[in-house]
Short mmCIF file of C-alpha atoms in Angstrom, two decimals:
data_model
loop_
_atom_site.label_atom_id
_atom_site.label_comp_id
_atom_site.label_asym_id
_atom_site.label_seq_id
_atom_site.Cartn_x
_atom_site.Cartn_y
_atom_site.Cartn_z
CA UNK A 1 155.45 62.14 11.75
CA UNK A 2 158.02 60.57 10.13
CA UNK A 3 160.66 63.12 10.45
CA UNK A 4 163.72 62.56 13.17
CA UNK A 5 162.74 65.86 15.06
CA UNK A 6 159.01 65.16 16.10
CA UNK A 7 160.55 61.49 17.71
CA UNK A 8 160.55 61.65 21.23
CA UNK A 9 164.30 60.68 22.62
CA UNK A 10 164.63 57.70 24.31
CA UNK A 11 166.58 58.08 27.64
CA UNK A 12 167.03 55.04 29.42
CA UNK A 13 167.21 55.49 33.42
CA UNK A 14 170.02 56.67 35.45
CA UNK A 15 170.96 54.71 38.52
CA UNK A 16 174.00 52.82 39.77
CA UNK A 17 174.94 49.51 38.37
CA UNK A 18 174.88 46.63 40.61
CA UNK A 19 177.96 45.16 42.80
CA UNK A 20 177.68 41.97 40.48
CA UNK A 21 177.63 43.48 36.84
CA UNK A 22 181.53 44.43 37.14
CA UNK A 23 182.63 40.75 37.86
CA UNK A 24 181.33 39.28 34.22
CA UNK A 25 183.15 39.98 30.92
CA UNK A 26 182.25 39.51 27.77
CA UNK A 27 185.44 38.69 25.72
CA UNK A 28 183.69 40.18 22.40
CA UNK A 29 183.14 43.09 24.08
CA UNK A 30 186.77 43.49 26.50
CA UNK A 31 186.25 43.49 29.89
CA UNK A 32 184.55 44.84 32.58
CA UNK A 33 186.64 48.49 32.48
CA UNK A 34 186.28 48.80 28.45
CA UNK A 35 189.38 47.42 27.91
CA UNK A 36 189.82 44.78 25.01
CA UNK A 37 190.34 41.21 26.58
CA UNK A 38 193.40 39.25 25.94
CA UNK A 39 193.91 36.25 23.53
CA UNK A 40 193.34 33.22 25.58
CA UNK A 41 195.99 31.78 23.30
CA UNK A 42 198.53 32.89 20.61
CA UNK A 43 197.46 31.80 17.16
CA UNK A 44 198.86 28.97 15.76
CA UNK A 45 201.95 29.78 13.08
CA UNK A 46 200.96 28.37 9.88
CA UNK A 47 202.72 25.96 8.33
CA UNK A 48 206.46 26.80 6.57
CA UNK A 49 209.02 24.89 4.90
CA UNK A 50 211.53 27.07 6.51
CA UNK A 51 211.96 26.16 10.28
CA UNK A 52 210.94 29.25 11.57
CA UNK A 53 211.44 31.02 15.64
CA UNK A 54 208.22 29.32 16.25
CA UNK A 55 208.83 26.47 15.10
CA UNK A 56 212.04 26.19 17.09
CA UNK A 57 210.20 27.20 20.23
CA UNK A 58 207.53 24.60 19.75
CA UNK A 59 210.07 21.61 19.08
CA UNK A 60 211.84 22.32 22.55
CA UNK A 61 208.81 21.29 24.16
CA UNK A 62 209.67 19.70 27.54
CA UNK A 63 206.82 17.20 27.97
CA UNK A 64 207.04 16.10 24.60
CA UNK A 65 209.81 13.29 25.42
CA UNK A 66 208.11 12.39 28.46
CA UNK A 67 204.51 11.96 26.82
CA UNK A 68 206.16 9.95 23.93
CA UNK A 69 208.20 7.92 26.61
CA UNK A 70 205.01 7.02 28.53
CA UNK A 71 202.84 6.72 25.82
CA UNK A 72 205.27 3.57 24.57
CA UNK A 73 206.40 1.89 21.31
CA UNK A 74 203.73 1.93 18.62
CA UNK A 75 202.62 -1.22 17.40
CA UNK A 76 202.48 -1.66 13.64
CA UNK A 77 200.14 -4.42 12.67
CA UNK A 78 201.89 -7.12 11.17
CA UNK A 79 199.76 -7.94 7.58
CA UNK A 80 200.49 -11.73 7.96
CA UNK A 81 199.09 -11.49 11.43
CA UNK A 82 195.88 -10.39 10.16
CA UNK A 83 196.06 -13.51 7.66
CA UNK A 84 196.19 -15.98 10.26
CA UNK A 85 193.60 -14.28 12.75
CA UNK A 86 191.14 -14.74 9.51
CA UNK A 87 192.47 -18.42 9.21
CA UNK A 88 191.29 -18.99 13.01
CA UNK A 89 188.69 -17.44 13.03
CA UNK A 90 187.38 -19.84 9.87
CA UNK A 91 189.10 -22.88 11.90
CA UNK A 92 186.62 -21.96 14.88
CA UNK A 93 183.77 -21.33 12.79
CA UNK A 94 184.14 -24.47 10.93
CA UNK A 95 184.61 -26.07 14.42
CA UNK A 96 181.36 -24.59 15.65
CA UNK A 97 179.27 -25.63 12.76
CA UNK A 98 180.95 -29.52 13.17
CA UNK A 99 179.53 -29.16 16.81
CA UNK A 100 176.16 -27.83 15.66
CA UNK A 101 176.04 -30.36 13.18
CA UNK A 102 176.96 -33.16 16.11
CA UNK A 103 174.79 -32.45 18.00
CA UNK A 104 171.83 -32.31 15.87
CA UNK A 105 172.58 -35.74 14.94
CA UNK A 106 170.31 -38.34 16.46
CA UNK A 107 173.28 -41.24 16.30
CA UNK A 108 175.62 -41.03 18.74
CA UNK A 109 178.93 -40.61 18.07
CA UNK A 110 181.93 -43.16 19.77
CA UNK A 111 183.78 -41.80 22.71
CA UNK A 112 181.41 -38.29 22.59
CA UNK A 113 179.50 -37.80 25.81
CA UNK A 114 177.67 -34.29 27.19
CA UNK A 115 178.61 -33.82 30.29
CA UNK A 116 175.56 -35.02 32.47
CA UNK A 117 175.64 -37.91 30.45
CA UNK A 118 179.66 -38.09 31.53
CA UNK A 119 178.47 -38.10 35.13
CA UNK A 120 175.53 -40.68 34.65
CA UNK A 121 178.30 -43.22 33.57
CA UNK A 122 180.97 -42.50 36.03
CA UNK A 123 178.10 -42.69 39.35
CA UNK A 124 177.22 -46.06 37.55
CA UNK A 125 180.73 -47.12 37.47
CA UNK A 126 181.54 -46.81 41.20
CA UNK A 127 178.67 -49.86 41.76
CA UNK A 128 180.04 -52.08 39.11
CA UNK A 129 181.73 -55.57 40.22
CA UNK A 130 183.79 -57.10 36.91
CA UNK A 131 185.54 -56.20 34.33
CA UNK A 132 182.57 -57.55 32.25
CA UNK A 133 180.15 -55.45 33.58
CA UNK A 134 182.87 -52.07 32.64
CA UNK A 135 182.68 -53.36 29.34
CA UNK A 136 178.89 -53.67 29.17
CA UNK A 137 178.54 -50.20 30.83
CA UNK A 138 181.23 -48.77 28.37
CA UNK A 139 179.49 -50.13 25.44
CA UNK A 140 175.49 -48.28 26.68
CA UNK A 141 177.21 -45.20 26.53
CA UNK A 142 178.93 -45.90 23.34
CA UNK A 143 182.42 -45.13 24.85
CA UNK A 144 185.53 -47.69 24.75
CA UNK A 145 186.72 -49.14 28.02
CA UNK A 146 190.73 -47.53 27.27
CA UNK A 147 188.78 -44.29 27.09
CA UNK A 148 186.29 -44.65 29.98
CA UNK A 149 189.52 -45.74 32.04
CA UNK A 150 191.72 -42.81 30.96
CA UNK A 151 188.91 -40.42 31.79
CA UNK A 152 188.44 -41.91 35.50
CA UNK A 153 191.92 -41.44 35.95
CA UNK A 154 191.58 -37.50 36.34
CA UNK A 155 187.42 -37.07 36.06
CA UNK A 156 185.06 -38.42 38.99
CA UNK A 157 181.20 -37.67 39.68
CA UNK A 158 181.03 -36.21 43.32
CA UNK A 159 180.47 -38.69 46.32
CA UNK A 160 180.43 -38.23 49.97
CA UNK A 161 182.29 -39.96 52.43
CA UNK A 162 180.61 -41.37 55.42
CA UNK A 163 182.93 -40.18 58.01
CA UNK A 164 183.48 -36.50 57.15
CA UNK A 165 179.69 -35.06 57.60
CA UNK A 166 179.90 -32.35 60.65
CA UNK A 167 176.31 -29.29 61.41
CA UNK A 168 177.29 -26.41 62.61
CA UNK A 169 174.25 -23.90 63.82
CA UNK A 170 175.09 -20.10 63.57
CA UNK A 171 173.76 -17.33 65.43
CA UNK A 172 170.58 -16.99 63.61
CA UNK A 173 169.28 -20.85 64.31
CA UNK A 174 170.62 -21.72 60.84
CA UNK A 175 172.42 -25.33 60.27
CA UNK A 176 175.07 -25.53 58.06
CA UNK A 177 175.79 -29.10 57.24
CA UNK A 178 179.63 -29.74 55.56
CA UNK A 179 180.46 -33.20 54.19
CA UNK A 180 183.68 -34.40 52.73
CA UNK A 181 184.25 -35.40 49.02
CA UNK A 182 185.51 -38.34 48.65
CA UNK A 183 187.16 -40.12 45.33
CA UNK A 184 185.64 -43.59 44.89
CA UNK A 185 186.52 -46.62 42.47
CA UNK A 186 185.00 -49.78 41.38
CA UNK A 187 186.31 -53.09 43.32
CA UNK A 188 186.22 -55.70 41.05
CA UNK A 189 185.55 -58.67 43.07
CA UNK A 190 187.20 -60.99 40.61
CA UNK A 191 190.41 -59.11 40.08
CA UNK A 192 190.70 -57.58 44.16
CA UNK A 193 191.98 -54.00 43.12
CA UNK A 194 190.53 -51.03 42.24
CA UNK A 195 190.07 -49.56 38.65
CA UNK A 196 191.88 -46.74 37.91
CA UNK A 197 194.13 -46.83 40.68
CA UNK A 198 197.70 -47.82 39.89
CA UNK A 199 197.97 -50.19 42.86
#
C-alpha cells in the first residue's frame, strides 16, 4: 500500500486545447510557445561614482529639458516670509476676537453700525427736513453727523422712482414687474439744497 508501484498513475485526458488558451501568457512561466518572456524593462544600473555608459545614455535624455522647461522655476520659500504670514495671521486673529468681543458688548460703540441697522438710518434720513433733525437722527444711532454725511456720499438704502415702474407678461401668463432705482437725498427746507450733494 504504501509502495510507489501498487499507485495507480494518474493520466490526465488527452484532447485539444482551446482556440483561447494560446492568446494568454504568463510572464513567470514565458509565453504561450515555452519560450521565456522578455524583460518589460532593463534593470536599473546601480548607483557609481564613476559616470558610467549608462549613465551617459540616461543624461542625454531628450524630454528631460523640455519637462524641466515646462515644469518652471522652483520656488524656494523665503524663511522671513513664513515670519510675517504668522504675524498676519495673529493680526487677523486678534482682529477677530476684537470683533467677537464688540459685538458681545451691550454698549454701543460711536460711529459702529451692522449693516441693517446702516440701512434703518439712511431710509430715515431721506424723510428728514433740517439740519437739526440730521443731528438728532445721527445722535439715536450713535454715529457723528461728518460720518453719517461721508457715508451718504457713496452708501444709499434702495428706493424706487415713481416714473421708471414698467410689467411685462411672458409666455406662460407670468408678470414681471421692473422698477428703477433711484438715489434720493434729504431737502432741508431751511437750507434749499440737498445733503450730500455738492450742489
Amino acid at each position: 500500500m504504501g509502495s510507489s508501484s501498487s499507485k495507480v498513475a494518474r493520466k490526465l485526458p488527452t484532447r485539444a486545447k482551446p482556440t483561447w488558451a494560446g492568446s494568454r501568457t504568463n510572464i513567470e512561466a514565458g509565453t504561450a510557445e515555452g519560450r521565456p518572456a522578455p524583460p518589460l524593462r532593463a534593470p536599473l544600473p546601480e548607483a557609481s561614482e564613476t559616470r558610467s555608459d549608462a549613465i551617459e545614455r540616461d543624461a542625454k535624455d531628450p524630454h528631460f529639458m523640455a519637462n524641466l522647461s515646462r515644469i518652471g522655476q522652483v520656488n524656494v520659500p523665503n524663511p522671513a516670509a513664513a515670519v510675517r504670514t504668522a504675524n498676519h495671521m495673529k493680526h487677523v486673529l486678534s482682529t477677530l476676537q476684537a470683533s467677537e468681543e464688540e459685538a458681545a458688548s451691550l454698549s454701543p460703540i460711536q460711529n459702529r453700525l451692522h449693516a441693517s441697522s446702516l440701512s434703518e438710518l439712511l431710509d430715515e434720513r431721506k424723510s428728514i427736513t433740517s439740519t437739526r433733525e440730521l443731528a438728532d437722527l445721527a445722535k439715536r444711532y450713535g454715529i457723528d453727523v461728518e460720518v453719517l454725511e461721508g457715508v451718504a456720499k457713496y452708501v444709499n438704502s434702495p428706493s424706487v422712482g415713481e416714473s421708471g415702474t414698467t410689467r411685462t407678461v411672458d409666455e406662460q401668463g407670468e408678470e414681471k414687474i421692473t422698477m428703477q432705482a433711484t438715489w434720493v437725498d434729504p431737502i432741508l427746507d431751511n437750507e434749499h439744497k440737498r445733503i450730500g450733494s455738492t450742489r
